[in-house]
C-alpha atoms as one frame of an Amber mdcrd trajectory, in Angstrom:
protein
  13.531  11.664  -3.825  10.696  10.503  -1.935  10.817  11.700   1.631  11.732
   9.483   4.601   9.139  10.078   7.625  11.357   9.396  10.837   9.990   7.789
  13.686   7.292   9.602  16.313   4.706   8.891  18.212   1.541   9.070  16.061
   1.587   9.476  12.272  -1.759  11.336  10.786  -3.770  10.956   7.540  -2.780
  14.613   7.451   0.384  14.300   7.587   0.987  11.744   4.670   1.512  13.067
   1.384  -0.950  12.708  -1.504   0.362  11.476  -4.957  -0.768  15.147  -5.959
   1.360  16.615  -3.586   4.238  14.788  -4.174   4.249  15.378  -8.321   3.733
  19.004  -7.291   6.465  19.775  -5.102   9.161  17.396  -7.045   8.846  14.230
  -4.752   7.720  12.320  -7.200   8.564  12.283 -10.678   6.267  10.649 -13.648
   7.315   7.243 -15.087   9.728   7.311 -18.253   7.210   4.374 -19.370   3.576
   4.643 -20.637   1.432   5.053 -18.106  -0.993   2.209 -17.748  -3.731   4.101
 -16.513  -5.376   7.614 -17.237  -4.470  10.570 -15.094  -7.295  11.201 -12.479
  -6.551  14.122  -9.659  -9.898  12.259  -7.654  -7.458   9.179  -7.238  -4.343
  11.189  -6.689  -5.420  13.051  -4.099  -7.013   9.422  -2.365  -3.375   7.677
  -2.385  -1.060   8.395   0.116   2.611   7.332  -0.043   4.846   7.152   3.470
   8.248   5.714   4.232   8.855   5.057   7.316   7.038   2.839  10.613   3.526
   1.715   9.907   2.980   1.474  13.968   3.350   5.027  13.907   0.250   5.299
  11.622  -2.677   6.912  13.240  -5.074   5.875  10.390  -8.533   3.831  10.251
  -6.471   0.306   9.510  -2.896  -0.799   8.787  -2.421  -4.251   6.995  -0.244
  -6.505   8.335   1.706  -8.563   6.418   1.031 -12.007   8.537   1.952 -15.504
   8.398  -1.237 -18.674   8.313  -0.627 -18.747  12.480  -1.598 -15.427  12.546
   0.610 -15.146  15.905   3.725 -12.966  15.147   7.043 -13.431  13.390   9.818
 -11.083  12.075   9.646  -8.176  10.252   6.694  -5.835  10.035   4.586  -8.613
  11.437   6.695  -8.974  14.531   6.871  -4.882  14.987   2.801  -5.059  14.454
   2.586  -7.501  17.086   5.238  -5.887  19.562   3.983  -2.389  19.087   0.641
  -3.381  19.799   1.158  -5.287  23.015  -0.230  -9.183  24.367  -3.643  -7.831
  23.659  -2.949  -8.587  19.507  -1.761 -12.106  20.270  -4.571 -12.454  22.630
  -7.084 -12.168  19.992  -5.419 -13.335  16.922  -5.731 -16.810  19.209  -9.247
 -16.670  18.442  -9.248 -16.566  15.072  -8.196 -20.287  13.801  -5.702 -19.011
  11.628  -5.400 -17.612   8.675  -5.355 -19.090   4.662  -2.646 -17.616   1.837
  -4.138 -14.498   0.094  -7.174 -13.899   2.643  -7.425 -11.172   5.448  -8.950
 -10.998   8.846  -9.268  -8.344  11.254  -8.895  -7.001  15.158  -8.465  -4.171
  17.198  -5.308  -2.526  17.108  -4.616  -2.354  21.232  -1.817   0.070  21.839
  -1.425   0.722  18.055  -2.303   4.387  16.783  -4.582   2.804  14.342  -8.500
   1.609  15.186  -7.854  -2.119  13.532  -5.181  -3.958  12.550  -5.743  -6.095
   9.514  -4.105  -9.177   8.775  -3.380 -10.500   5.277  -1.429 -13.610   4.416
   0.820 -13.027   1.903   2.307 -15.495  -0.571   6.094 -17.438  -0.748   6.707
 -16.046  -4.024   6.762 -19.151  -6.455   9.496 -18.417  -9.641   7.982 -21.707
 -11.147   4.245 -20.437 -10.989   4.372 -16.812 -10.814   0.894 -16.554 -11.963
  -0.468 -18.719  -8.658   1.536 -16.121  -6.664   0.105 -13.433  -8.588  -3.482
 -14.619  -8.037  -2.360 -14.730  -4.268  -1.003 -10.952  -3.521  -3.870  -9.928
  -5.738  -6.544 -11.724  -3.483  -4.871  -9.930  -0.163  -4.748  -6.804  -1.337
  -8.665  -7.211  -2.632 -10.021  -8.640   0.779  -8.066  -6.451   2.890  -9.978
  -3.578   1.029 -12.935  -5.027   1.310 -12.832  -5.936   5.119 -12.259  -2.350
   5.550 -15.435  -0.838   3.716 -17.310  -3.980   5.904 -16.256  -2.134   8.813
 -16.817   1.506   7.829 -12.959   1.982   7.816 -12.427   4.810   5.920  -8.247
   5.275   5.336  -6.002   1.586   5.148  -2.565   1.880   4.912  -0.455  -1.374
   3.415   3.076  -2.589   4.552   4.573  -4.074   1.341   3.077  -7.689   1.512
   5.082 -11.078   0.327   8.507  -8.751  -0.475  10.847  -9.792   2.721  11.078
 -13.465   3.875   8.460 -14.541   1.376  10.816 -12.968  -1.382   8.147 -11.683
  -3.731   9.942  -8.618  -5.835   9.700  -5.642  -5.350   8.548  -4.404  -8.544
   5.806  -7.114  -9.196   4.692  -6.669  -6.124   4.698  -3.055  -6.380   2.738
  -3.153  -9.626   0.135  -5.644  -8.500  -0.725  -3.610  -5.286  -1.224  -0.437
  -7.002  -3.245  -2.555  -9.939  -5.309  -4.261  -7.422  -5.908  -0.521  -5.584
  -6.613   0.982  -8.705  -9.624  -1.342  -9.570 -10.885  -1.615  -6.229 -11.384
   2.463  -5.945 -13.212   2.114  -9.494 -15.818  -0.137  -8.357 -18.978   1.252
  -5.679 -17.157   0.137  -2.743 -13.701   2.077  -3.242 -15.561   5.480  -3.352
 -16.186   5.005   0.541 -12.528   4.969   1.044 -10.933   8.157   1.838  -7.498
   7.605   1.376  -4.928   4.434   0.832  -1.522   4.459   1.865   0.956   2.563
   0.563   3.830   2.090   3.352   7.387   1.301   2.195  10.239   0.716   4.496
  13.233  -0.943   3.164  15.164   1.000   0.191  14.009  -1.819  -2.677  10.278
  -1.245  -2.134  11.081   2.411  -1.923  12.264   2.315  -5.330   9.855   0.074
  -6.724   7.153   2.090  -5.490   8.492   4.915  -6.762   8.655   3.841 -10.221
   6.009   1.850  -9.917   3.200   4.252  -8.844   3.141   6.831 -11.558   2.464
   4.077 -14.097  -0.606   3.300 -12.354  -1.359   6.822 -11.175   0.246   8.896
 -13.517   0.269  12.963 -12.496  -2.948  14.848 -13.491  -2.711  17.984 -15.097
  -1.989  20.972 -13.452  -0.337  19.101 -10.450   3.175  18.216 -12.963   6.364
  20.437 -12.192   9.021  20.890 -14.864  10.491  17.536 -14.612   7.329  15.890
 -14.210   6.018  17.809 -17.524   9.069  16.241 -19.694   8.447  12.887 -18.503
   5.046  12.875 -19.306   5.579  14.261 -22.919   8.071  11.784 -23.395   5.909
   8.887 -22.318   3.378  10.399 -24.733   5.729  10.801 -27.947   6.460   7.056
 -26.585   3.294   5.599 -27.769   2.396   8.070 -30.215
């Protein structure tokens, strides 16, 4: 069981757990499912996983999960906006808004972080699915790539579209750790240090933790015992 980071006042890079550490010390288990990528410990060891507050993150960037005004509303994108104080909303008024599935960015005011940046996320559509897709995808890509503009070297994510907007939890899950994946194989994503991925509410918890080893299964040497038998099962699986 994945553990639960309680609220203080500043969270560091430090102090978030690697995928490596979790496999190795039993926090994280590998997926019962084919893995959809190859192991890699240089990836593993680059992803961080934290439940808990993103305001307490004391990292490069968070992402905010943000509606087209850009201005505040409920959930993580009202606690961004609170935490950080009139200075957020001050700014944000500059910015004309934002579109679905693009990202802009400010400074973070009383926020641990440097810069807060702000992604639109989509209203999940059940009809088109695919244009939804497309949309999470594109935030997830220009977020990352607003951060290596701005020599931001560790970017944590709040779980984008899956309250209000009512994107699940799994999809989402597995097209944020897709979207990661490829970024961090391409020139840019070596300058990154480390991405978080920031789960809150008990659903993204579990999605995340199934989720994540199928994109970035455990690398060997780093499995315990349970982790081991999942991995040969996977393997026998697809064998």
């Amino acid at each position: 069981m994945l553990r639960v980071v309680t609220r203080m006042a500043h969270t560091s890079v430090s102090d978030i757990p690697s995928l490596t550490f979790l496999y190795r010390n039993n926090e994280l288990e590998a997926s019962k499912h084919p893995p959809l990528n190859g192991a890699s410990p240089a990836y593993n060891d680059r992803i961080g996983l934290f439940c808990g507050d993103i305001t307490t993150l004391s990292v490069d960037a968070i992402v905010n999960a943000a509606n087209t005004s850009l201005l505040g509303g409920g959930g993580v994108d009202g606690a961004i906006h609170l935490a950080a104080g009139r200075g957020l909303r001050a700014e944000c008024r500059t910015l004309g808004g934002c579109s679905t599935g693009l990202s802009k960015i400010t400074n973070a005011y009383n926020l641990p972080c440097r810069k807060v940046i702000h992604t639109v996320g989509p209203v999940y559509d059940d009809i088109d699915p695919s244009k939804s897709e497309a949309a999470l995808r594109s935030c997830y890509k220009s977020s990352l790539e607003l951060a290596v503009q701005n020599g931001l070297k560790t970017i944590a994510f709040s779980a984008i579209s899956t309250g209000v907007y009512g994107y699940p939890s799994n999809g989402a899950a597995h097209i944020a750790c897709d979207t990661v994946r490829k970024f961090m194989e391409n020139g840019d994503g070596e300058k990154l240090e480390k991405v978080i991925f920031v789960t809150f509410e008990s659903k993204d918890v579990r999605a995340y933790n199934n989720i994540i080893p199928r994109h970035f299964p455990p690398a060997p040497g780093t499995e315990n015992e349970a982790t081991q038998e999942r991995t040969a099962g996977a393997e026998t699986d697809t064998s």
